[in-house]
PDB file of C-alpha atoms in Angstrom:
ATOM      1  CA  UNK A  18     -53.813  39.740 -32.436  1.00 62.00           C
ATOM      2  CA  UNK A  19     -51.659  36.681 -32.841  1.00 66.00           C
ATOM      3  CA  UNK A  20     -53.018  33.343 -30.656  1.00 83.00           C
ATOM      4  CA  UNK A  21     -51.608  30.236 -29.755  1.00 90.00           C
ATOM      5  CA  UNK A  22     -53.842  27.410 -29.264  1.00 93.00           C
ATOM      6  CA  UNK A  23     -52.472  24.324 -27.557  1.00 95.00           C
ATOM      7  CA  UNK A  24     -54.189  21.079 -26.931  1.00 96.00           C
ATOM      8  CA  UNK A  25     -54.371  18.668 -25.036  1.00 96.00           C
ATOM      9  CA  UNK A  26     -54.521  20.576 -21.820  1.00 92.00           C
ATOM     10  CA  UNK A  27     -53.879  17.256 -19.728  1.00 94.00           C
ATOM     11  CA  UNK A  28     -52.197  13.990 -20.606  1.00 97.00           C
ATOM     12  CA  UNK A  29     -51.761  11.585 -18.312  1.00 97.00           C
ATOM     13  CA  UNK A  30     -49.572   8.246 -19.353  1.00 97.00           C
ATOM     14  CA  UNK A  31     -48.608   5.422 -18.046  1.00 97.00           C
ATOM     15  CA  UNK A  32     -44.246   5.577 -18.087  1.00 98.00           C
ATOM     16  CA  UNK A  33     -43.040   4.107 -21.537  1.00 97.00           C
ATOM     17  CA  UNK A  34     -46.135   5.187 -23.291  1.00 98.00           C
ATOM     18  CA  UNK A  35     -45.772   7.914 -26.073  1.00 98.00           C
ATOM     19  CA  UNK A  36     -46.947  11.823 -25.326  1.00 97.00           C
ATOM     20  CA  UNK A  37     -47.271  14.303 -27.820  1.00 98.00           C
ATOM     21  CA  UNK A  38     -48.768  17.995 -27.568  1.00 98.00           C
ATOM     22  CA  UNK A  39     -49.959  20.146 -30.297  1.00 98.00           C
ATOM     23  CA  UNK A  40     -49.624  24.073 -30.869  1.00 97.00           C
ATOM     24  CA  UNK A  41     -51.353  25.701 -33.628  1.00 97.00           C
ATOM     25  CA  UNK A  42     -50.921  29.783 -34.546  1.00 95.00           C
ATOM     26  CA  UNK A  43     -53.901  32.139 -35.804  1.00 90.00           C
ATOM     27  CA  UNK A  44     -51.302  33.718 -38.000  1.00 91.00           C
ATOM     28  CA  UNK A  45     -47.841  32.689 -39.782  1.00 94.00           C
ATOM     29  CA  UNK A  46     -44.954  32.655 -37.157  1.00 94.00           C
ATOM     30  CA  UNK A  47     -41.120  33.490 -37.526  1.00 91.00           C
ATOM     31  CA  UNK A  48     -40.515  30.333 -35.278  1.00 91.00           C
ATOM     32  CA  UNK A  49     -41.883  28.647 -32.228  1.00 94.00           C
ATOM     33  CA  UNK A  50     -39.959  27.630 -29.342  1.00 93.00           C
ATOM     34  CA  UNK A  51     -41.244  24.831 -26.917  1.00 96.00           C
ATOM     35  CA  UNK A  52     -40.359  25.410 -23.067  1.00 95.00           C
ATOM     36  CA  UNK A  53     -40.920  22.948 -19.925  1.00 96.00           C
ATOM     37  CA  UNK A  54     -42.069  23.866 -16.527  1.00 94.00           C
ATOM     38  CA  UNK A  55     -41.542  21.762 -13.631  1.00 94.00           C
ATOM     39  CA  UNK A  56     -44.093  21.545 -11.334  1.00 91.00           C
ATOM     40  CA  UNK A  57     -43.279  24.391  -8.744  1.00 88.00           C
ATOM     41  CA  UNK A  58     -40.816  25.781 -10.968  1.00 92.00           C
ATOM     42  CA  UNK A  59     -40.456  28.362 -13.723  1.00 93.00           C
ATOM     43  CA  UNK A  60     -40.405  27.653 -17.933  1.00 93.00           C
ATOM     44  CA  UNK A  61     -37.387  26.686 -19.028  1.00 93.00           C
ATOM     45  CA  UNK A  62     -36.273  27.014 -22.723  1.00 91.00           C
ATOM     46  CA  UNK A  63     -35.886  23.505 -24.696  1.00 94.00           C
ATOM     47  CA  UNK A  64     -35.931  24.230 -28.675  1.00 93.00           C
ATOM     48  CA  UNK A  65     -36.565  26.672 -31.223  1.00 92.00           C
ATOM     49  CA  UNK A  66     -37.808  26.291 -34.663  1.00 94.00           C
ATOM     50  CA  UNK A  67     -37.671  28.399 -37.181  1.00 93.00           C
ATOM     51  CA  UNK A  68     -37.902  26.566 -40.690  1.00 95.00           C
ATOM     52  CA  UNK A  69     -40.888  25.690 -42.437  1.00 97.00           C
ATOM     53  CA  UNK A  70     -40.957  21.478 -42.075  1.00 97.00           C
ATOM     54  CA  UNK A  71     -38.313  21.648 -39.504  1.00 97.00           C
ATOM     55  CA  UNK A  72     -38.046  18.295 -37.518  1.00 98.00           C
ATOM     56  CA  UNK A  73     -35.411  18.466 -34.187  1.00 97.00           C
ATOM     57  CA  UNK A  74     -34.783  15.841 -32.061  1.00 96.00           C
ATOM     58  CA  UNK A  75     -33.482  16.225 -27.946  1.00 95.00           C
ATOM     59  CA  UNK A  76     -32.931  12.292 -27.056  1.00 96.00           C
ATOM     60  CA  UNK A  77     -36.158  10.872 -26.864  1.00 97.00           C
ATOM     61  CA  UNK A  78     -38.186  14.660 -27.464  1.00 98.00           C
ATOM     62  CA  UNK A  79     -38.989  15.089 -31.143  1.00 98.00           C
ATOM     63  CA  UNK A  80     -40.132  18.866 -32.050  1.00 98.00           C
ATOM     64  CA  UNK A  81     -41.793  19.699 -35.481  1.00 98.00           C
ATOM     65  CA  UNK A  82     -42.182  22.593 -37.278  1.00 98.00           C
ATOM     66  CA  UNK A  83     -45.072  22.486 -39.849  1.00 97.00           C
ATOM     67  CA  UNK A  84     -45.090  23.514 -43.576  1.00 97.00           C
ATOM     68  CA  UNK A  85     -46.963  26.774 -43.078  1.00 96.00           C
ATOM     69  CA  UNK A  86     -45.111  27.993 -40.170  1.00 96.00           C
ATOM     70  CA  UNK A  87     -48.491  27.987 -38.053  1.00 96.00           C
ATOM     71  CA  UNK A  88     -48.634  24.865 -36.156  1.00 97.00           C
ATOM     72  CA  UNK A  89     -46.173  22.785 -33.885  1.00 98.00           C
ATOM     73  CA  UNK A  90     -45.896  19.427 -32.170  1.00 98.00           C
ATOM     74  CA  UNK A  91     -43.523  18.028 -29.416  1.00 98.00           C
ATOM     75  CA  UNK A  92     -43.539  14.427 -29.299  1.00 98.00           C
ATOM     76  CA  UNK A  93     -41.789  12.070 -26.377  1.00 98.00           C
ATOM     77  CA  UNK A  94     -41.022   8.743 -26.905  1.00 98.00           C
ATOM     78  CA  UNK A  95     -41.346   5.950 -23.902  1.00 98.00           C
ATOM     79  CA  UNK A  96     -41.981   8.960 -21.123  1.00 98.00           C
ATOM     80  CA  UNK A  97     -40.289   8.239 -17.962  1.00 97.00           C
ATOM     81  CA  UNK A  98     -41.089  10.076 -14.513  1.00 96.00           C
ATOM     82  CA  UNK A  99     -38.586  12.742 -14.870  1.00 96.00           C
ATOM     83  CA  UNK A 100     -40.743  14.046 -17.909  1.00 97.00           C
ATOM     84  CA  UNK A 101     -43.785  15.444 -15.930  1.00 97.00           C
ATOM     85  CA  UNK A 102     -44.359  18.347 -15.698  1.00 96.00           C
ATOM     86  CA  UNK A 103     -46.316  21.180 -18.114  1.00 94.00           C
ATOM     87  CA  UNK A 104     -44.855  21.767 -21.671  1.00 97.00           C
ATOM     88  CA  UNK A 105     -45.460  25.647 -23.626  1.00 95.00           C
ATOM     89  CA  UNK A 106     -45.088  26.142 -27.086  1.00 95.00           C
ATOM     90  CA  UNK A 107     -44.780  29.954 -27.829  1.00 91.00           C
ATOM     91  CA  UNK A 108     -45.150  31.990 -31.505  1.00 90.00           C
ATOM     92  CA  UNK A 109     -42.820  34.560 -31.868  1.00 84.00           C
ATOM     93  CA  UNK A 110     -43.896  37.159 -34.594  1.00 79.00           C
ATOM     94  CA  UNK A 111     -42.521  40.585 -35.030  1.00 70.00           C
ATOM     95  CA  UNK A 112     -40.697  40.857 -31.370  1.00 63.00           C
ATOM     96  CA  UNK A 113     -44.192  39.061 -29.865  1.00 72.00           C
ATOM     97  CA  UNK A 114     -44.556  36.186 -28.251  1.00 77.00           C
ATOM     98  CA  UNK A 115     -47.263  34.410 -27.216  1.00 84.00           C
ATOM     99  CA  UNK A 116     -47.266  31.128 -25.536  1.00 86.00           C
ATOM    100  CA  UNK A 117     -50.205  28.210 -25.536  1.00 90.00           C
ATOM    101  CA  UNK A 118     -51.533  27.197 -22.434  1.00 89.00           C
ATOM    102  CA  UNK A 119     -49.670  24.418 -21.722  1.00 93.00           C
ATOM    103  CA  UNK A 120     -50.243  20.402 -21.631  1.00 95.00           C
ATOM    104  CA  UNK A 121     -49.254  19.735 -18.423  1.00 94.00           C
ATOM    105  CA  UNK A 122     -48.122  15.646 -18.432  1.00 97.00           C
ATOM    106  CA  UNK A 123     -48.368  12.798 -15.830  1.00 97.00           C
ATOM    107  CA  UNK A 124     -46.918  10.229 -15.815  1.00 97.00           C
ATOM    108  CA  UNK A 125     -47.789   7.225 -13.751  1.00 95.00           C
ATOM    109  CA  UNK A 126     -44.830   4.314 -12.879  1.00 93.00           C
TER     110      UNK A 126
ATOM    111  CA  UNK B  22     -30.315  30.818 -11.982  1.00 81.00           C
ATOM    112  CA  UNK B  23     -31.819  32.436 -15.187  1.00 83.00           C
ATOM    113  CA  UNK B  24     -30.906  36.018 -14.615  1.00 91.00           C
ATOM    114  CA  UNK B  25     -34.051  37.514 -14.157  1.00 96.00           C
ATOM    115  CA  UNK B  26     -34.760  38.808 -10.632  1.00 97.00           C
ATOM    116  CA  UNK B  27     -38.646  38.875  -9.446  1.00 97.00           C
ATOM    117  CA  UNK B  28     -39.354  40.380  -6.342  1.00 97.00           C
ATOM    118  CA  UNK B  29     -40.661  39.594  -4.233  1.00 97.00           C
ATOM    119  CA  UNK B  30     -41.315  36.228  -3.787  1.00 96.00           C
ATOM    120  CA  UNK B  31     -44.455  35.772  -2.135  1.00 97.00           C
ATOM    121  CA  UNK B  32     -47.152  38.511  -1.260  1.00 97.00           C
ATOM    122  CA  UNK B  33     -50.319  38.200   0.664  1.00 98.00           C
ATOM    123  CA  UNK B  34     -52.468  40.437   0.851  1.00 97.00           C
ATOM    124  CA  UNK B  35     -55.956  41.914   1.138  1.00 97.00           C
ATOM    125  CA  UNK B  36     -59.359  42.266  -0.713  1.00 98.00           C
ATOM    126  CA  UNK B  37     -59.048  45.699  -2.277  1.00 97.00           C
ATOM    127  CA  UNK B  38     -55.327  46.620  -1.645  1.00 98.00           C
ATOM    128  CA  UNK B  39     -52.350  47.213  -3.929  1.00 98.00           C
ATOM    129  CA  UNK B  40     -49.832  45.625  -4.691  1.00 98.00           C
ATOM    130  CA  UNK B  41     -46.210  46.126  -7.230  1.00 98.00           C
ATOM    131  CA  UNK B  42     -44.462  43.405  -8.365  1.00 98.00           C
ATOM    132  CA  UNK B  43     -40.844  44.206  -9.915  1.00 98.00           C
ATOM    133  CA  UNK B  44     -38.777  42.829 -12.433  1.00 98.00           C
ATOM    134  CA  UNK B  45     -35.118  42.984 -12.944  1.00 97.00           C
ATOM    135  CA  UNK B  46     -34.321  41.219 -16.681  1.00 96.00           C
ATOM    136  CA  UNK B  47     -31.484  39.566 -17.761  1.00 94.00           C
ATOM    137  CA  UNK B  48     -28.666  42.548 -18.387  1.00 92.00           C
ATOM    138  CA  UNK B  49     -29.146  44.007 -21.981  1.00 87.00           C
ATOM    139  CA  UNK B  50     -32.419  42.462 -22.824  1.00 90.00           C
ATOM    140  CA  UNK B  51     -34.510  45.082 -24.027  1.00 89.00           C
ATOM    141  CA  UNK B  52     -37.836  43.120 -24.181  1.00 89.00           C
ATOM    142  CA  UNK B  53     -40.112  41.978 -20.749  1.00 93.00           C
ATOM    143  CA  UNK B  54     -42.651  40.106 -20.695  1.00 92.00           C
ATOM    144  CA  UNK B  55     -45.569  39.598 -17.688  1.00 95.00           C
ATOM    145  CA  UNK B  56     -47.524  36.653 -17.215  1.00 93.00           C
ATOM    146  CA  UNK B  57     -49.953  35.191 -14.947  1.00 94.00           C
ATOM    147  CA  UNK B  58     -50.021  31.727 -14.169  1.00 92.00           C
ATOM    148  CA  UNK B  59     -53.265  30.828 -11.804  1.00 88.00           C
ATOM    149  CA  UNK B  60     -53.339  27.499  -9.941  1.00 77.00           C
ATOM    150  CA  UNK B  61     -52.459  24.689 -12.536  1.00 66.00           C
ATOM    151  CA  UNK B  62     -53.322  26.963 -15.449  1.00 72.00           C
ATOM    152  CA  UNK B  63     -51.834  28.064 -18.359  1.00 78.00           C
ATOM    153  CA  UNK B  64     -49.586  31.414 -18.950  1.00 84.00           C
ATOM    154  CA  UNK B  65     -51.862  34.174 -19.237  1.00 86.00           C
ATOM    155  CA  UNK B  66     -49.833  36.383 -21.389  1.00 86.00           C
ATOM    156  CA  UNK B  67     -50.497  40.171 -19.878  1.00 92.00           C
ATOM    157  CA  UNK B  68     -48.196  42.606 -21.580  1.00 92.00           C
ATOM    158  CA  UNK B  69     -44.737  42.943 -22.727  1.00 91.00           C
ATOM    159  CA  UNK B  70     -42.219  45.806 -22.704  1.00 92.00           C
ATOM    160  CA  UNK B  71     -39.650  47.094 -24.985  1.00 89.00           C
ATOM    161  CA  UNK B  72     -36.848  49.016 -24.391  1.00 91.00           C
ATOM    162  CA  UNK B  73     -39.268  50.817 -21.989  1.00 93.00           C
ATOM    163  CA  UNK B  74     -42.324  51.150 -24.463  1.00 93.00           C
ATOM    164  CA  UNK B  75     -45.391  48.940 -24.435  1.00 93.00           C
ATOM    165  CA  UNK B  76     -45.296  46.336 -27.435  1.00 87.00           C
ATOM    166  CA  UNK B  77     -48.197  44.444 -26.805  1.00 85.00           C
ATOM    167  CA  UNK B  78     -51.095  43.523 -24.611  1.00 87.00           C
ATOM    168  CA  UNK B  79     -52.849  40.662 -23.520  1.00 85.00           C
ATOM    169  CA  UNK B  80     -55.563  39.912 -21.322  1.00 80.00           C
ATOM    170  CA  UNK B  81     -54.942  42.246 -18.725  1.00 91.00           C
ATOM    171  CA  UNK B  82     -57.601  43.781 -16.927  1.00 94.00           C
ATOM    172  CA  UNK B  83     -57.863  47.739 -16.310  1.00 96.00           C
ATOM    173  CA  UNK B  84     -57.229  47.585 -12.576  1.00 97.00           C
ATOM    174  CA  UNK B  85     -53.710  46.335 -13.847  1.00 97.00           C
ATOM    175  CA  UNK B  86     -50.881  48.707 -15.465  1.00 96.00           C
ATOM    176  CA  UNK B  87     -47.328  48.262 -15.835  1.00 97.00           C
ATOM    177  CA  UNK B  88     -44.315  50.146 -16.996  1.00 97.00           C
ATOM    178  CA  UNK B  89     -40.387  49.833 -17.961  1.00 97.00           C
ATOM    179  CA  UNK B  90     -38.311  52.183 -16.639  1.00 96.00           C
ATOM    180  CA  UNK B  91     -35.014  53.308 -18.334  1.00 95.00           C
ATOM    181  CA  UNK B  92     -32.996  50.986 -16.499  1.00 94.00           C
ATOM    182  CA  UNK B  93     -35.183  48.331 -18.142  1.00 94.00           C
ATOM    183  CA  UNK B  94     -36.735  47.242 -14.915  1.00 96.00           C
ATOM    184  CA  UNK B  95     -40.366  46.864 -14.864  1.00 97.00           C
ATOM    185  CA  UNK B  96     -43.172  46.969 -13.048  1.00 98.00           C
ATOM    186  CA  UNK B  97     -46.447  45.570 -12.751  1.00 98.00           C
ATOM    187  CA  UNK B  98     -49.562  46.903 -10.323  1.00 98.00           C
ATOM    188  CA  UNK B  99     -52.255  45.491  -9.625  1.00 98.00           C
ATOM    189  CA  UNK B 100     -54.838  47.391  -7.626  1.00 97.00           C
ATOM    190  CA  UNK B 101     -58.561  46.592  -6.021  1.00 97.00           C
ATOM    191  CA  UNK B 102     -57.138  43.501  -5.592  1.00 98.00           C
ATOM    192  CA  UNK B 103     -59.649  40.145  -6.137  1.00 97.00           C
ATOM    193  CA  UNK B 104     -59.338  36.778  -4.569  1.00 96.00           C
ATOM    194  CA  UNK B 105     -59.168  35.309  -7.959  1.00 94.00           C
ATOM    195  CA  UNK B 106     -56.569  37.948  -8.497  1.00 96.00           C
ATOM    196  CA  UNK B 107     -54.351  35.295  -7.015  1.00 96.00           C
ATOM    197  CA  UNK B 108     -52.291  33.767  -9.067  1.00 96.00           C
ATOM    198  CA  UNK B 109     -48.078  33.261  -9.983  1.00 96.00           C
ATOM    199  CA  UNK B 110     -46.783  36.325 -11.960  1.00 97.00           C
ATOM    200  CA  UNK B 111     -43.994  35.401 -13.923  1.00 96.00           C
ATOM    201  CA  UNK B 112     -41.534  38.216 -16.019  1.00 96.00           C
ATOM    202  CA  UNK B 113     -39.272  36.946 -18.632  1.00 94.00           C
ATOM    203  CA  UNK B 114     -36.727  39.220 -20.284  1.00 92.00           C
ATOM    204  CA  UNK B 115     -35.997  37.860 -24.017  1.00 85.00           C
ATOM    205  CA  UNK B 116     -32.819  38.265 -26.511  1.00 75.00           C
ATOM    206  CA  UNK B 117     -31.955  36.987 -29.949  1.00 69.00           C
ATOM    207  CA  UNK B 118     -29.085  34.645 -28.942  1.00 65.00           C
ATOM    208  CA  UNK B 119     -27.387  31.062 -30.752  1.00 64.00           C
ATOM    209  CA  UNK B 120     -30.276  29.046 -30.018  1.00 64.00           C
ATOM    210  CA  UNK B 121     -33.071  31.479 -31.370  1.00 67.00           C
ATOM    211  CA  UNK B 122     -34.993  34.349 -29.714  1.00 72.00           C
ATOM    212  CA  UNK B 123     -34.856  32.762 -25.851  1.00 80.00           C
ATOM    213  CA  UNK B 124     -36.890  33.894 -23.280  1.00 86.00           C
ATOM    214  CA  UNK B 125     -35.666  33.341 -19.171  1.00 91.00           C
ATOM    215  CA  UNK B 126     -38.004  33.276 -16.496  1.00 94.00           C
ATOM    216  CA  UNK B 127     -38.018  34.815 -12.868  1.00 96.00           C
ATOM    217  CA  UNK B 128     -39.018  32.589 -10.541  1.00 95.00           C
ATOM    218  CA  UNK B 129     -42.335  34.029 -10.338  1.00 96.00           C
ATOM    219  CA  UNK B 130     -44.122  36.133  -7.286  1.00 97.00           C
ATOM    220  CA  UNK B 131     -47.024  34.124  -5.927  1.00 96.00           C
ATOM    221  CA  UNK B 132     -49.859  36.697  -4.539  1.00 97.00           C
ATOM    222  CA  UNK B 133     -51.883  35.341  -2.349  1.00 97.00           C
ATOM    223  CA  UNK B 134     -54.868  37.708  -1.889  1.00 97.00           C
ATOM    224  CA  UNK B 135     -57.479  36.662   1.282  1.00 97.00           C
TER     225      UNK B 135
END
């Protein structure tokens, strides 16, 4: 069955250093969607992506979409505190979706 | 507030009990999803739910089962319980909406098994 592989599982930063995350798929995906959880809280939806190359930006979050449809990155620029906590990427393929394990980011002031 | 109602919150419980978690999605999502989240882990993807027939599984073990119900509810059991059984279950209903195929989490039921 379809996997999601996400690395790194920890990042810690110092605030206004760089962060990026990686998700890569077993098989082709209809899109990926990238989702933060606060610590003590529940995922929360940020993006989808669903064409091949696709490159969307949320203020200082970049999300990419690569050319085969089978890997993602997020990318934050200058983290500041209110950024910890653990971001998800998730395939979705045929009405499944699986979800990486999470890097789960610190960031020290 | 996502929408999706877990219940309940927080469980504790015993070595070799049983235990049902529930799952109210979002209203007219057909799909539900159950994960479980151990103590700074990952999601654990366990099984999801479609309009009240399973889709797909993950790594759930036996001594687990779920089911939707025609309401859409679901349900997930968990039985001979394990202390590393313990862990936060989350449920997240999906739906194809404006910003892509979305899924909302509960806030998650955190067993607690001693």
């Amino acid at each position: 069955g379809q996997q999601v592989m996400q690395i790194p599982q920890y990042q810690h930063v110092q605030e206004g250093e760089d962060f990026t995350t990686y998700c890569n798929s077993s098989t082709t995906l209809s899109n990926i969607q990238w989702y933060k959880q606060r610590p003590g809280g529940h995922p929360v939806f940020l993006i989808q992506l669903v064409k091949s190359g696709e490159v969307k930006k949320q203020k200082r979050l970049t999300f990419q979409f690569g050319e085969a449809k089978k890997n993602s990155s997020l990318h934050i620029t200058a983290t500041q505190t209110t950024d910890v906590g653990t971001y998800f990427c998730a395939g979705h393929n045929n009405n499944d979706m699986r979800f990486g394990a999470g890097t789960r980011l610190t960031v020290k002031p | 507030d996502s929408g999706v109602t877990q219940t309940p919150k927080h469980l504790i419980t015993a070595t070799g009990q049983r235990v049902t978690l529930r799952c109210s999605p979002r209203s007219g999502d057909l799909s539900v999803y159950w994960y479980q989240q151990s103590l700074d882990q990952g999601l654990q993807f366990l099984i999801q739910y479609y309009n009240g027939e399973e889709r797909a599984k993950g790594n759930i073990l036996e001594r687990f089962s779920a089911q939707q119900f025609p309401d859409l509810h679901s349900e997930l059991n968990l039985s001979s319980l394990e202390l590393g059984d313990s862990a936060l279950y989350f449920c997240a209903s999906s739906v194809l909406g404006v910003r892509g195929t979305e899924a909302f989490f509960g806030q998650g039921t955190r067993l607690t098994v001693v």
